[in-house]
Amino acid sequence: MKTLAIVIGNNEYHKGATLDNAVNDATAISEIFKRLRFDVELLTDITKEDIPNILDGLIAKIDGYDATIIYFAGHGFELDGENYLASINCQIPPAGVHSAGADSIKISEILKIYSKNPNKVNILIIDACRRTFNRGTTLGFSPIQSPRGTLIAFSTSPNDGASDKGYGEHSIYTGVLLDYLGRERLSVEALFKKVRQSVYTLTNGAQTTWEHTSLISDYYFNDGQLVYSLSIPYDESVVMDQKFSESSDFGEIITAFKSYNYYTQNDALEKVLKMNLTSLDKNQKFILGRNILQAANGGARDCIKFIENLSNTLIPFNESNGENHLLNGILFEIYFDSNGNFRDDKKSKFFEEVLRLRKKSQFIKSFDFIGTLLTAQNDNTIYIPSATDDIHDVDVVAVEKTMKTFSGEEKRQVISKVSINNIDITKEISSYNFNNGNKDTLLDHLSNYLCIPKDLLKINCTINLEKIYFDRDTVVSW
């Protein structure tokens, strides 16, 4: 269902009426709406000059959508039976009905637009009336009747106030709402009932949310389209794959891959290769890629062969638009764990086999995908795989010393520092078992730790590294 969301948050009212969290609330709501693949317009600290554009824009755009959502966080009030959403120009409390009308959005104007579109799903969410003033009164809303096809949700009951705080950096209402918006296949009415129950409980009965609905059609904020983040266009259950659960033949296959039993894992791969692969959606292909690499990393023979022959085994998974969700899953598994977090110890056992594909044009979208995620880590030790073969210099500070051993004395090269891009990685590299290793051994361990192909690494050191030893006074040795 194509959905337009207009999200408004106002903090910067005049002195004495400013709010702390309305913009935070609106920003967070806009982010989850984007993850739900809605078309989102985020507006913060709107002025009275913005109001005509907001209403005219809604009129112009509503025909192009199946559903529209307006979310407002800020001050709201009622005067002479009319309900207002205040711009930051509005006096709080309002000086009078005429100034309020000039400086605020009349809810009746929004509902008038909605009433002309009764066959659509129209939702108005208002987290307003958020401050109690020094005079001891709280501005509230008068009761509202929603036109057909419309649901109106308030953070409070009529004539009550609502808190701007209470849930971290969010109001209690929006904080709870954010917890529920991502729930899959939770109808809009059921969702707001859950919000009401939670807000009532968390405020010890001090705040009761309120809705009025005349919806005709069913509506689900998340009908299965929620993605983990905008840069990771896959469901949370496959990004945080420890949460994955699917009661289907495919779900049984993934369970088999997670069995830590070579024979079961090999059988699972055989079943996959006999499937009609076009029946798998992108999330299934993504988690399949992750689990094939996991099984190969654990030693499952057929999965190892699959990974070692990726140039051919990936072909059936190529999409017409250039995507390869299976390869995306494999790449993601190298760098990110079962909670979707960046790995401290990358899964590097087969990374060279995987990264060889970076120069093949048919896989460019997959390497763009992982490159975006790695760049976001903002870590200069991370290699971003690309078709360009740039050399990565590793500087090694070492001196040669004669050391006593069980067999006598021998010369060793004692390393005190290893760095890349001026970042010290000595402690991390020294944790590997060198066992009198040489420069090639160091190269292997650097490649493994950094996930950089060995042919793209160059070690710079003033002495030959033939028998390496790490200075125990400088680092924690293996």
CSV table of C-alpha atoms in Angstrom, one decimal:
chain,number,residue,atom,x,y,z
A,1,MET,CA,0.0,0.0,0.0
A,2,LYS,CA,1.6,3.3,-1.1
A,3,THR,CA,1.8,5.6,1.8
A,4,LEU,CA,2.6,9.3,2.2
A,5,ALA,CA,3.7,10.4,5.7
A,6,ILE,CA,4.0,14.1,6.6
A,7,VAL,CA,5.9,14.3,9.9
A,8,ILE,CA,6.1,17.6,11.9
A,9,GLY,CA,8.0,18.3,15.1
A,10,ASN,CA,8.2,21.7,16.8
A,11,ASN,CA,10.5,22.6,19.7
A,12,GLU,CA,11.4,26.3,19.2
A,13,TYR,CA,8.3,28.0,20.6
A,14,HIS,CA,8.7,31.4,22.4
A,15,LYS,CA,10.5,31.6,25.7
A,16,GLY,CA,8.7,29.6,28.4
A,17,ALA,CA,7.0,27.3,26.0
A,18,THR,CA,9.9,25.5,24.3
A,19,LEU,CA,9.9,21.8,24.1
A,20,ASP,CA,12.8,19.4,24.5
A,21,ASN,CA,11.8,16.3,22.5
A,22,ALA,CA,9.2,17.1,19.8
A,23,VAL,CA,11.9,17.3,17.1
A,24,ASN,CA,13.5,14.1,18.4
A,25,ASP,CA,10.1,12.4,18.3
A,26,ALA,CA,9.4,13.6,14.7
A,27,THR,CA,12.8,12.6,13.5
A,28,ALA,CA,12.5,9.1,15.0
A,29,ILE,CA,9.0,8.6,13.6
A,30,SER,CA,10.3,9.7,10.1
A,31,GLU,CA,13.1,7.3,10.3
A,32,ILE,CA,11.0,4.3,11.0
A,33,PHE,CA,8.5,5.4,8.4
A,34,LYS,CA,11.3,5.5,5.9
A,35,ARG,CA,12.3,2.0,6.9
A,36,LEU,CA,8.6,1.1,6.2
A,37,ARG,CA,9.1,2.4,2.7
A,38,PHE,CA,6.7,5.3,3.1
A,39,ASP,CA,7.3,8.5,1.2
A,40,VAL,CA,8.2,10.8,4.1
A,41,GLU,CA,8.3,14.6,4.4
A,42,LEU,CA,10.0,15.6,7.7
A,43,LEU,CA,9.3,19.2,8.8
A,44,THR,CA,10.7,20.7,12.0
A,45,ASP,CA,9.9,24.0,13.7
A,46,ILE,CA,7.3,25.0,11.2
A,47,THR,CA,6.3,28.7,11.0
A,48,LYS,CA,2.9,30.1,10.2
A,49,GLU,CA,4.2,30.7,6.7
A,50,ASP,CA,4.7,27.0,6.2
A,51,ILE,CA,1.1,26.1,6.9
A,52,PRO,CA,-0.5,26.9,3.5
A,53,ASN,CA,2.2,24.8,1.8
A,54,ILE,CA,1.6,21.9,4.1
A,55,LEU,CA,-2.2,21.8,3.5
A,56,ASP,CA,-1.9,22.6,-0.3
A,57,GLY,CA,0.7,19.9,-0.6
A,58,LEU,CA,-1.5,17.4,1.0
A,59,ILE,CA,-4.3,18.2,-1.3
A,60,ALA,CA,-2.0,18.0,-4.4
A,61,LYS,CA,-0.5,14.6,-3.4
A,62,ILE,CA,-3.2,12.7,-1.7
A,63,ASP,CA,-4.6,11.3,-5.0
A,64,GLY,CA,-1.3,9.5,-5.7
A,65,TYR,CA,-1.4,7.4,-2.5
A,66,ASP,CA,-3.5,4.7,-1.0
A,67,ALA,CA,-2.8,6.0,2.5
A,68,THR,CA,-1.7,9.2,4.2
A,69,ILE,CA,-0.3,9.8,7.6
A,70,ILE,CA,0.2,13.1,9.4
A,71,TYR,CA,2.2,13.0,12.6
A,72,PHE,CA,2.5,16.1,14.7
A,73,ALA,CA,4.6,16.7,17.9
A,74,GLY,CA,4.4,20.0,19.5
A,75,HIS,CA,1.8,22.3,21.3
A,76,GLY,CA,-1.9,21.9,20.6
A,77,PHE,CA,-5.0,23.4,22.1
A,78,GLU,CA,-8.7,24.0,21.7
A,79,LEU,CA,-10.5,27.4,21.5
A,80,ASP,CA,-14.2,27.8,21.0
A,81,GLY,CA,-14.6,24.3,19.8
A,82,GLU,CA,-11.8,24.4,17.2
A,83,ASN,CA,-8.7,22.3,17.7
A,84,TYR,CA,-5.3,23.8,16.7
A,85,LEU,CA,-1.7,22.5,16.1
A,86,ALA,CA,0.6,25.4,16.9
A,87,SER,CA,3.4,26.6,14.7
A,88,ILE,CA,6.4,28.0,16.5
A,89,ASN,CA,5.0,31.6,15.9
A,90,CYS,CA,2.0,30.8,18.1
A,91,GLN,CA,1.6,32.4,21.5
A,92,ILE,CA,1.4,29.7,24.1
A,93,PRO,CA,-1.2,30.0,25.7
A,94,PRO,CA,-2.9,31.6,22.7
A,95,ALA,CA,-3.9,35.3,23.0
A,96,GLY,CA,-7.2,34.7,21.2
A,97,VAL,CA,-9.0,32.8,18.5
A,98,HIS,CA,-8.0,35.0,15.7
A,99,SER,CA,-4.3,34.9,16.4
A,100,ALA,CA,-4.5,31.2,17.0
A,101,GLY,CA,-6.1,30.7,13.7
A,102,ALA,CA,-3.4,32.6,11.9
A,103,ASP,CA,-0.5,30.9,13.6
A,104,SER,CA,-1.7,27.3,13.7
A,105,ILE,CA,-3.0,24.4,11.6
A,106,LYS,CA,-6.7,23.9,12.2
A,107,ILE,CA,-7.4,20.2,12.6
A,108,SER,CA,-10.8,20.7,10.9
A,109,GLU,CA,-8.9,21.8,7.7
A,110,ILE,CA,-7.0,18.5,7.7
A,111,LEU,CA,-10.2,16.5,8.3
A,112,LYS,CA,-11.9,18.4,5.5
A,113,ILE,CA,-9.3,17.2,3.1
A,114,TYR,CA,-9.6,13.7,4.5
A,115,SER,CA,-13.4,13.8,4.1
A,116,LYS,CA,-13.1,14.3,0.4
A,117,ASN,CA,-11.0,11.1,0.2
A,118,PRO,CA,-13.1,8.6,2.1
A,119,ASN,CA,-11.9,5.6,0.1
A,120,LYS,CA,-8.4,6.0,1.2
A,121,VAL,CA,-6.8,5.3,4.6
A,122,ASN,CA,-6.2,8.6,6.4
A,123,ILE,CA,-4.4,8.7,9.7
A,124,LEU,CA,-3.7,11.7,11.9
A,125,ILE,CA,-1.4,11.1,14.9
A,126,ILE,CA,-1.1,14.0,17.4
A,127,ASP,CA,1.4,14.0,20.2
A,128,ALA,CA,0.5,17.4,21.5
A,129,CYS,CA,-0.8,19.3,24.5
A,130,ARG,CA,2.6,18.4,25.9
A,131,ARG,CA,3.2,21.1,28.6
A,132,THR,CA,1.5,22.3,31.8
A,133,PHE,CA,1.8,26.0,32.2
A,134,ASN,CA,2.7,28.0,35.3
A,135,ARG,CA,-0.9,29.3,35.7
A,136,GLY,CA,-1.8,25.7,36.6
A,137,THR,CA,-3.9,24.8,33.6
A,138,THR,CA,-3.2,22.5,30.8
A,139,LEU,CA,-4.3,23.2,27.3
A,140,GLY,CA,-6.3,20.4,25.8
A,141,PHE,CA,-8.4,19.4,22.8
A,142,SER,CA,-12.1,19.2,22.4
A,143,PRO,CA,-13.7,15.9,21.1
A,144,ILE,CA,-13.3,15.3,17.4
A,145,GLN,CA,-15.3,13.1,15.1
A,146,SER,CA,-13.3,11.5,12.3
A,147,PRO,CA,-14.7,11.4,8.7
A,148,ARG,CA,-15.1,8.1,7.0
A,149,GLY,CA,-11.8,6.4,6.1
A,150,THR,CA,-10.0,8.3,8.9
A,151,LEU,CA,-8.3,7.4,12.2
A,152,ILE,CA,-7.3,10.1,14.6
A,153,ALA,CA,-4.9,9.2,17.4
A,154,PHE,CA,-4.2,11.5,20.3
A,155,SER,CA,-1.5,11.1,23.0
A,156,THR,CA,-4.1,12.1,25.6
A,157,SER,CA,-7.8,12.0,26.3
A,158,PRO,CA,-9.9,15.2,25.6
A,159,ASN,CA,-9.0,18.0,28.0
A,160,ASP,CA,-5.9,16.3,29.4
A,161,GLY,CA,-2.3,17.2,29.0
A,162,ALA,CA,0.7,15.1,27.8
A,163,SER,CA,4.3,14.9,28.8
A,164,ASP,CA,7.1,16.0,26.6
A,165,LYS,CA,9.4,13.6,28.4
A,166,GLY,CA,9.3,10.2,30.0
A,167,TYR,CA,10.8,7.8,27.5
A,168,GLY,CA,14.5,8.6,27.1
A,169,GLU,CA,14.8,11.4,24.5
A,170,HIS,CA,11.1,10.9,23.5
A,171,SER,CA,7.7,11.7,25.0
A,172,ILE,CA,6.1,8.7,26.7
A,173,TYR,CA,3.5,8.4,23.9
A,174,THR,CA,5.9,8.6,20.9
A,175,GLY,CA,8.5,6.4,22.7
A,176,VAL,CA,5.8,3.6,23.1
A,177,LEU,CA,4.5,4.2,19.6
A,178,LEU,CA,8.0,3.7,18.2
A,179,ASP,CA,8.2,0.3,20.0
A,180,TYR,CA,5.1,-0.9,18.2
A,181,LEU,CA,5.3,0.6,14.7
A,182,GLY,CA,7.6,-2.1,13.4
A,183,ARG,CA,5.4,-5.0,14.6
A,184,GLU,CA,4.6,-7.1,11.6
A,185,ARG,CA,0.9,-7.6,10.7
A,186,LEU,CA,-0.4,-5.6,13.7
A,187,SER,CA,-3.5,-3.8,12.5
A,188,VAL,CA,-3.6,0.0,13.1
A,189,GLU,CA,-6.5,-0.3,15.6
A,190,ALA,CA,-4.7,-3.1,17.6
A,191,LEU,CA,-1.5,-1.1,17.5
A,192,PHE,CA,-3.0,1.9,19.1
A,193,LYS,CA,-4.8,-0.2,21.7
A,194,LYS,CA,-1.4,-1.6,22.7
A,195,VAL,CA,0.0,1.9,22.8
A,196,ARG,CA,-2.8,3.0,25.1
A,197,GLN,CA,-2.3,0.1,27.5
A,198,SER,CA,1.5,0.7,27.7
A,199,VAL,CA,1.2,4.5,28.2
A,200,TYR,CA,-1.5,4.0,30.9
A,201,THR,CA,0.7,1.5,32.7
A,202,LEU,CA,4.0,3.4,32.4
A,203,THR,CA,2.4,6.7,33.6
A,204,ASN,CA,0.5,4.9,36.5
A,205,GLY,CA,-2.8,5.9,35.0
A,206,ALA,CA,-1.9,9.6,34.6
A,207,GLN,CA,-2.1,9.6,30.8
A,208,THR,CA,-4.6,7.7,28.7
A,209,THR,CA,-4.3,7.9,24.9
A,210,TRP,CA,-7.4,8.4,22.7
A,211,GLU,CA,-8.4,7.4,19.3
A,212,HIS,CA,-11.5,7.8,17.0
A,213,THR,CA,-11.7,5.7,13.9
A,214,SER,CA,-14.0,5.5,10.9
A,215,LEU,CA,-11.6,3.4,8.9
A,216,ILE,CA,-13.3,1.1,6.4
A,217,SER,CA,-10.2,-0.7,5.1
A,218,ASP,CA,-7.7,-2.7,7.1
A,219,TYR,CA,-4.3,-1.0,7.5
A,220,TYR,CA,-1.0,-2.3,8.8
A,221,PHE,CA,2.0,0.0,9.3
A,222,ASN,CA,4.2,-3.0,8.7
A,223,ASP,CA,2.8,-5.6,6.3
A,224,GLY,CA,6.3,-7.2,6.1
A,225,GLN,CA,8.1,-4.4,4.3
A,226,LEU,CA,10.1,-3.1,7.2
A,227,VAL,CA,13.8,-3.0,6.5
A,228,TYR,CA,16.5,-3.1,9.2
A,229,SER,CA,17.9,0.2,8.0
A,230,LEU,CA,17.9,2.2,4.8
A,231,SER,CA,21.4,1.0,3.9
A,232,ILE,CA,20.4,-2.6,4.7
A,233,PRO,CA,17.3,-3.3,2.7
A,234,TYR,CA,16.4,-6.6,4.4
A,235,ASP,CA,14.1,-7.6,7.2
A,236,GLU,CA,15.4,-7.4,10.8
A,237,SER,CA,14.9,-11.1,11.2
A,238,VAL,CA,17.6,-11.9,8.6
A,239,VAL,CA,20.0,-9.1,9.6
A,240,MET,CA,19.8,-10.1,13.2
A,241,ASP,CA,19.6,-13.7,12.1
A,242,GLN,CA,19.5,-15.2,15.5
A,243,LYS,CA,15.9,-14.0,15.5
A,244,PHE,CA,15.1,-15.8,12.3
A,245,SER,CA,12.2,-18.2,12.5
A,246,GLU,CA,10.0,-19.4,9.7
A,247,SER,CA,7.5,-22.3,9.7
A,248,SER,CA,8.1,-23.6,6.2
A,249,ASP,CA,10.3,-25.9,4.2
A,250,PHE,CA,12.7,-23.1,3.8
A,251,GLY,CA,12.7,-22.5,7.5
A,252,GLU,CA,13.7,-26.1,8.1
A,253,ILE,CA,16.5,-25.7,5.6
A,254,ILE,CA,17.9,-22.7,7.5
A,255,THR,CA,17.6,-24.7,10.8
A,256,ALA,CA,19.6,-27.5,9.1
A,257,PHE,CA,22.3,-25.1,8.2
A,258,LYS,CA,22.5,-23.9,11.8
A,259,SER,CA,22.8,-27.5,13.1
A,260,TYR,CA,26.7,-27.7,13.2
A,261,ASN,CA,26.4,-31.1,11.6
A,262,TYR,CA,28.3,-31.4,8.4
A,263,TYR,CA,26.0,-34.1,6.9
A,264,THR,CA,22.9,-32.1,7.8
A,265,GLN,CA,24.4,-28.9,6.4
A,266,ASN,CA,25.4,-30.6,3.1
A,267,ASP,CA,21.9,-32.1,2.8
A,268,ALA,CA,20.4,-28.6,3.3
A,269,LEU,CA,22.6,-27.2,0.5
A,270,GLU,CA,21.5,-30.1,-1.8
A,271,LYS,CA,17.9,-29.2,-1.2
A,272,VAL,CA,18.5,-25.6,-2.0
A,273,LEU,CA,20.1,-26.4,-5.3
A,274,LYS,CA,17.1,-28.5,-6.3
A,275,MET,CA,14.6,-25.7,-5.4
A,276,ASN,CA,12.9,-23.3,-7.8
A,277,LEU,CA,15.1,-20.4,-6.8
A,278,THR,CA,12.7,-17.8,-8.3
A,279,SER,CA,10.3,-18.8,-5.5
A,280,LEU,CA,12.7,-17.3,-2.9
A,281,ASP,CA,12.4,-13.7,-1.9
A,282,LYS,CA,15.3,-11.4,-1.3
A,283,ASN,CA,15.3,-12.0,2.5
A,284,GLN,CA,15.4,-15.7,2.0
A,285,LYS,CA,18.3,-15.5,-0.4
A,286,PHE,CA,20.2,-13.1,2.0
A,287,ILE,CA,19.9,-15.4,5.0
A,288,LEU,CA,20.8,-18.4,2.8
A,289,GLY,CA,24.0,-16.7,1.7
A,290,ARG,CA,24.9,-16.0,5.4
A,291,ASN,CA,24.3,-19.6,6.4
A,292,ILE,CA,26.1,-21.2,3.5
A,293,LEU,CA,29.2,-19.2,4.5
A,294,GLN,CA,28.7,-20.1,8.1
A,295,ALA,CA,28.5,-23.8,7.2
A,296,ALA,CA,31.6,-23.6,5.0
A,297,ASN,CA,33.5,-21.8,7.7
A,298,GLY,CA,32.6,-24.7,10.0
A,299,GLY,CA,33.9,-27.3,7.6
A,300,ALA,CA,30.8,-28.6,5.7
A,301,ARG,CA,32.4,-30.0,2.5
A,302,ASP,CA,29.7,-29.2,0.0
A,303,CYS,CA,29.3,-25.7,1.3
A,304,ILE,CA,33.1,-25.2,1.0
A,305,LYS,CA,33.0,-26.3,-2.6
A,306,PHE,CA,30.1,-23.9,-3.2
A,307,ILE,CA,32.1,-20.9,-1.8
A,308,GLU,CA,35.3,-21.9,-3.6
A,309,ASN,CA,33.4,-21.9,-6.9
A,310,LEU,CA,31.3,-18.8,-6.4
A,311,SER,CA,31.8,-17.5,-10.0
A,312,ASN,CA,29.6,-20.3,-11.1
A,313,THR,CA,27.4,-21.2,-8.1
A,314,LEU,CA,26.2,-17.6,-7.9
A,315,ILE,CA,24.9,-17.4,-11.5
A,316,PRO,CA,21.4,-18.9,-10.7
A,317,PHE,CA,20.9,-16.2,-8.0
A,318,ASN,CA,21.6,-13.3,-10.3
A,319,GLU,CA,18.6,-10.9,-10.6
A,320,SER,CA,17.7,-9.0,-13.8
A,321,ASN,CA,18.4,-5.7,-12.0
A,322,GLY,CA,22.0,-6.7,-11.2
A,323,GLU,CA,21.3,-7.6,-7.6
A,324,ASN,CA,22.6,-10.8,-6.0
A,325,HIS,CA,21.0,-11.2,-2.6
A,326,LEU,CA,22.8,-14.4,-1.9
A,327,LEU,CA,26.2,-12.7,-2.4
A,328,ASN,CA,25.0,-9.8,-0.3
A,329,GLY,CA,24.3,-12.3,2.5
A,330,ILE,CA,27.8,-13.9,2.1
A,331,LEU,CA,29.5,-10.5,2.2
A,332,PHE,CA,27.4,-9.4,5.2
A,333,GLU,CA,28.3,-12.5,7.1
A,334,ILE,CA,32.0,-11.9,6.7
A,335,TYR,CA,31.8,-8.5,8.5
A,336,PHE,CA,28.6,-8.6,10.7
A,337,ASP,CA,27.5,-10.9,13.4
A,338,SER,CA,24.1,-12.5,14.3
A,339,ASN,CA,23.0,-9.3,16.0
A,340,GLY,CA,23.8,-7.2,13.0
A,341,ASN,CA,26.8,-5.7,14.6
A,342,PHE,CA,30.2,-5.2,13.1
A,343,ARG,CA,32.5,-8.1,14.0
A,344,ASP,CA,35.6,-7.5,16.1
A,345,ASP,CA,36.9,-10.7,14.5
A,346,LYS,CA,35.8,-10.9,10.9
A,347,LYS,CA,34.9,-14.2,9.4
A,348,SER,CA,37.9,-14.3,7.1
A,349,LYS,CA,38.4,-18.0,6.3
A,350,PHE,CA,37.1,-17.7,2.7
A,351,PHE,CA,37.2,-13.9,2.3
A,352,GLU,CA,39.8,-14.1,-0.5
A,353,GLU,CA,37.6,-16.4,-2.5
A,354,VAL,CA,34.7,-14.1,-2.0
A,355,LEU,CA,36.6,-10.8,-2.7
A,356,ARG,CA,37.9,-12.1,-6.0
A,357,LEU,CA,34.5,-11.3,-7.3
A,358,ARG,CA,34.9,-7.6,-6.8
A,359,LYS,CA,36.3,-7.1,-10.3
A,360,LYS,CA,33.4,-8.9,-12.0
A,361,SER,CA,30.9,-6.4,-13.4
A,362,GLN,CA,27.8,-8.6,-12.6
A,363,PHE,CA,28.5,-8.4,-8.9
A,364,ILE,CA,29.2,-4.6,-8.6
A,365,LYS,CA,25.9,-3.9,-6.8
A,366,SER,CA,26.8,-6.4,-4.1
A,367,PHE,CA,30.2,-4.8,-3.5
A,368,ASP,CA,28.5,-1.3,-3.5
A,369,PHE,CA,26.2,-2.7,-0.8
A,370,ILE,CA,28.9,-3.9,1.5
A,371,GLY,CA,31.1,-0.9,0.7
A,372,THR,CA,28.4,1.4,2.0
A,373,LEU,CA,28.0,-0.5,5.2
A,374,LEU,CA,31.8,-0.7,5.8
A,375,THR,CA,32.3,3.0,5.0
A,376,ALA,CA,29.7,3.8,7.7
A,377,GLN,CA,31.9,2.2,10.3
A,378,ASN,CA,34.2,5.2,10.0
A,379,ASP,CA,37.3,3.1,10.7
A,380,ASN,CA,40.4,3.6,8.7
A,381,THR,CA,41.6,0.1,9.3
A,382,ILE,CA,38.7,-1.3,7.3
A,383,TYR,CA,39.4,-2.3,3.7
A,384,ILE,CA,36.6,-1.4,1.3
A,385,PRO,CA,36.6,-4.0,-1.4
A,386,SER,CA,36.6,-2.5,-4.9
A,387,ALA,CA,37.7,-3.3,-8.4
A,388,THR,CA,40.7,-1.0,-8.0
A,389,ASP,CA,43.8,-2.7,-6.7
A,390,ASP,CA,45.2,-0.1,-4.3
A,391,ILE,CA,48.2,-1.1,-2.2
A,392,HIS,CA,47.8,-0.9,1.6
A,393,ASP,CA,51.0,-0.1,3.4
A,394,VAL,CA,51.6,-1.6,6.8
A,395,ASP,CA,54.5,-0.1,8.8
A,396,VAL,CA,56.4,-2.4,11.1
A,397,VAL,CA,58.9,-1.1,13.7
A,398,ALA,CA,61.4,-3.8,14.6
A,399,VAL,CA,64.9,-4.3,15.8
A,400,GLU,CA,67.1,-7.4,15.6
A,401,LYS,CA,68.2,-9.0,18.9
A,402,THR,CA,70.2,-12.0,19.9
A,403,MET,CA,68.0,-14.0,22.2
A,404,LYS,CA,68.5,-17.1,24.3
A,405,THR,CA,66.5,-20.2,23.4
A,406,PHE,CA,66.4,-23.8,24.5
A,407,SER,CA,68.8,-24.7,21.7
A,408,GLY,CA,71.2,-21.8,22.3
A,409,GLU,CA,71.2,-18.3,21.0
A,410,GLU,CA,69.6,-17.0,17.8
A,411,LYS,CA,68.8,-13.8,16.1
A,412,ARG,CA,65.2,-12.6,16.1
A,413,GLN,CA,63.4,-9.6,14.9
A,414,VAL,CA,61.6,-8.0,17.8
A,415,ILE,CA,58.5,-6.0,16.7
A,416,SER,CA,57.4,-3.1,18.9
A,417,LYS,CA,54.8,-1.6,16.6
A,418,VAL,CA,52.5,-2.5,13.7
A,419,SER,CA,50.4,0.2,12.1
A,420,ILE,CA,48.2,0.9,9.1
A,421,ASN,CA,47.1,4.4,8.1
A,422,ASN,CA,48.8,5.6,11.3
A,423,ILE,CA,46.5,3.4,13.4
A,424,ASP,CA,48.3,1.1,15.9
A,425,ILE,CA,47.2,-2.6,15.5
A,426,THR,CA,50.2,-4.1,17.3
A,427,LYS,CA,48.1,-5.7,20.1
A,428,GLU,CA,45.7,-7.2,17.7
A,429,ILE,CA,48.4,-8.7,15.4
A,430,SER,CA,50.5,-9.9,18.3
A,431,SER,CA,47.7,-12.1,19.6
A,432,TYR,CA,48.2,-14.4,16.6
A,433,ASN,CA,50.4,-17.4,17.1
A,434,PHE,CA,53.6,-16.7,15.1
A,435,ASN,CA,55.7,-19.6,16.4
A,436,ASN,CA,59.0,-18.1,15.0
A,437,GLY,CA,57.1,-17.0,11.9
A,438,ASN,CA,58.6,-14.8,9.2
A,439,LYS,CA,57.4,-12.0,7.0
A,440,ASP,CA,55.0,-14.3,5.1
A,441,THR,CA,53.5,-15.4,8.4
A,442,LEU,CA,53.0,-11.8,9.3
A,443,LEU,CA,51.4,-11.1,5.9
A,444,ASP,CA,49.0,-14.0,6.4
A,445,HIS,CA,47.9,-12.7,9.8
A,446,LEU,CA,47.6,-9.2,8.6
A,447,SER,CA,45.5,-10.3,5.7
A,448,ASN,CA,43.3,-12.4,8.1
A,449,TYR,CA,42.8,-9.6,10.6
A,450,LEU,CA,42.3,-6.8,8.1
A,451,CYS,CA,40.4,-8.8,5.5
A,452,ILE,CA,42.7,-7.4,2.8
A,453,PRO,CA,43.9,-9.7,0.0
A,454,LYS,CA,47.6,-10.5,0.6
A,455,ASP,CA,48.6,-9.2,-2.8
A,456,LEU,CA,47.3,-5.8,-1.8
A,457,LEU,CA,49.4,-5.6,1.4
A,458,LYS,CA,52.9,-4.3,1.5
A,459,ILE,CA,55.0,-4.5,4.7
A,460,ASN,CA,57.4,-1.7,5.3
A,461,CYS,CA,60.2,-2.6,7.7
A,462,THR,CA,63.9,-1.5,7.9
A,463,ILE,CA,65.1,-5.1,8.6
A,464,ASN,CA,64.4,-8.5,7.1
A,465,LEU,CA,61.7,-10.4,9.1
A,466,GLU,CA,62.9,-14.0,9.3
A,467,LYS,CA,62.1,-15.0,12.9
A,468,ILE,CA,59.5,-12.7,14.4
A,469,TYR,CA,59.1,-12.0,18.1
A,470,PHE,CA,56.9,-9.4,19.7
A,471,ASP,CA,58.2,-7.1,22.4
A,472,ARG,CA,56.5,-8.3,25.6
A,473,ASP,CA,57.1,-5.0,27.3
A,474,THR,CA,55.3,-3.1,24.5
A,475,VAL,CA,52.3,-5.4,23.8
A,476,VAL,CA,50.5,-8.4,25.2
A,477,SER,CA,52.3,-11.2,23.4
A,478,TRP,CA,50.6,-14.4,22.3
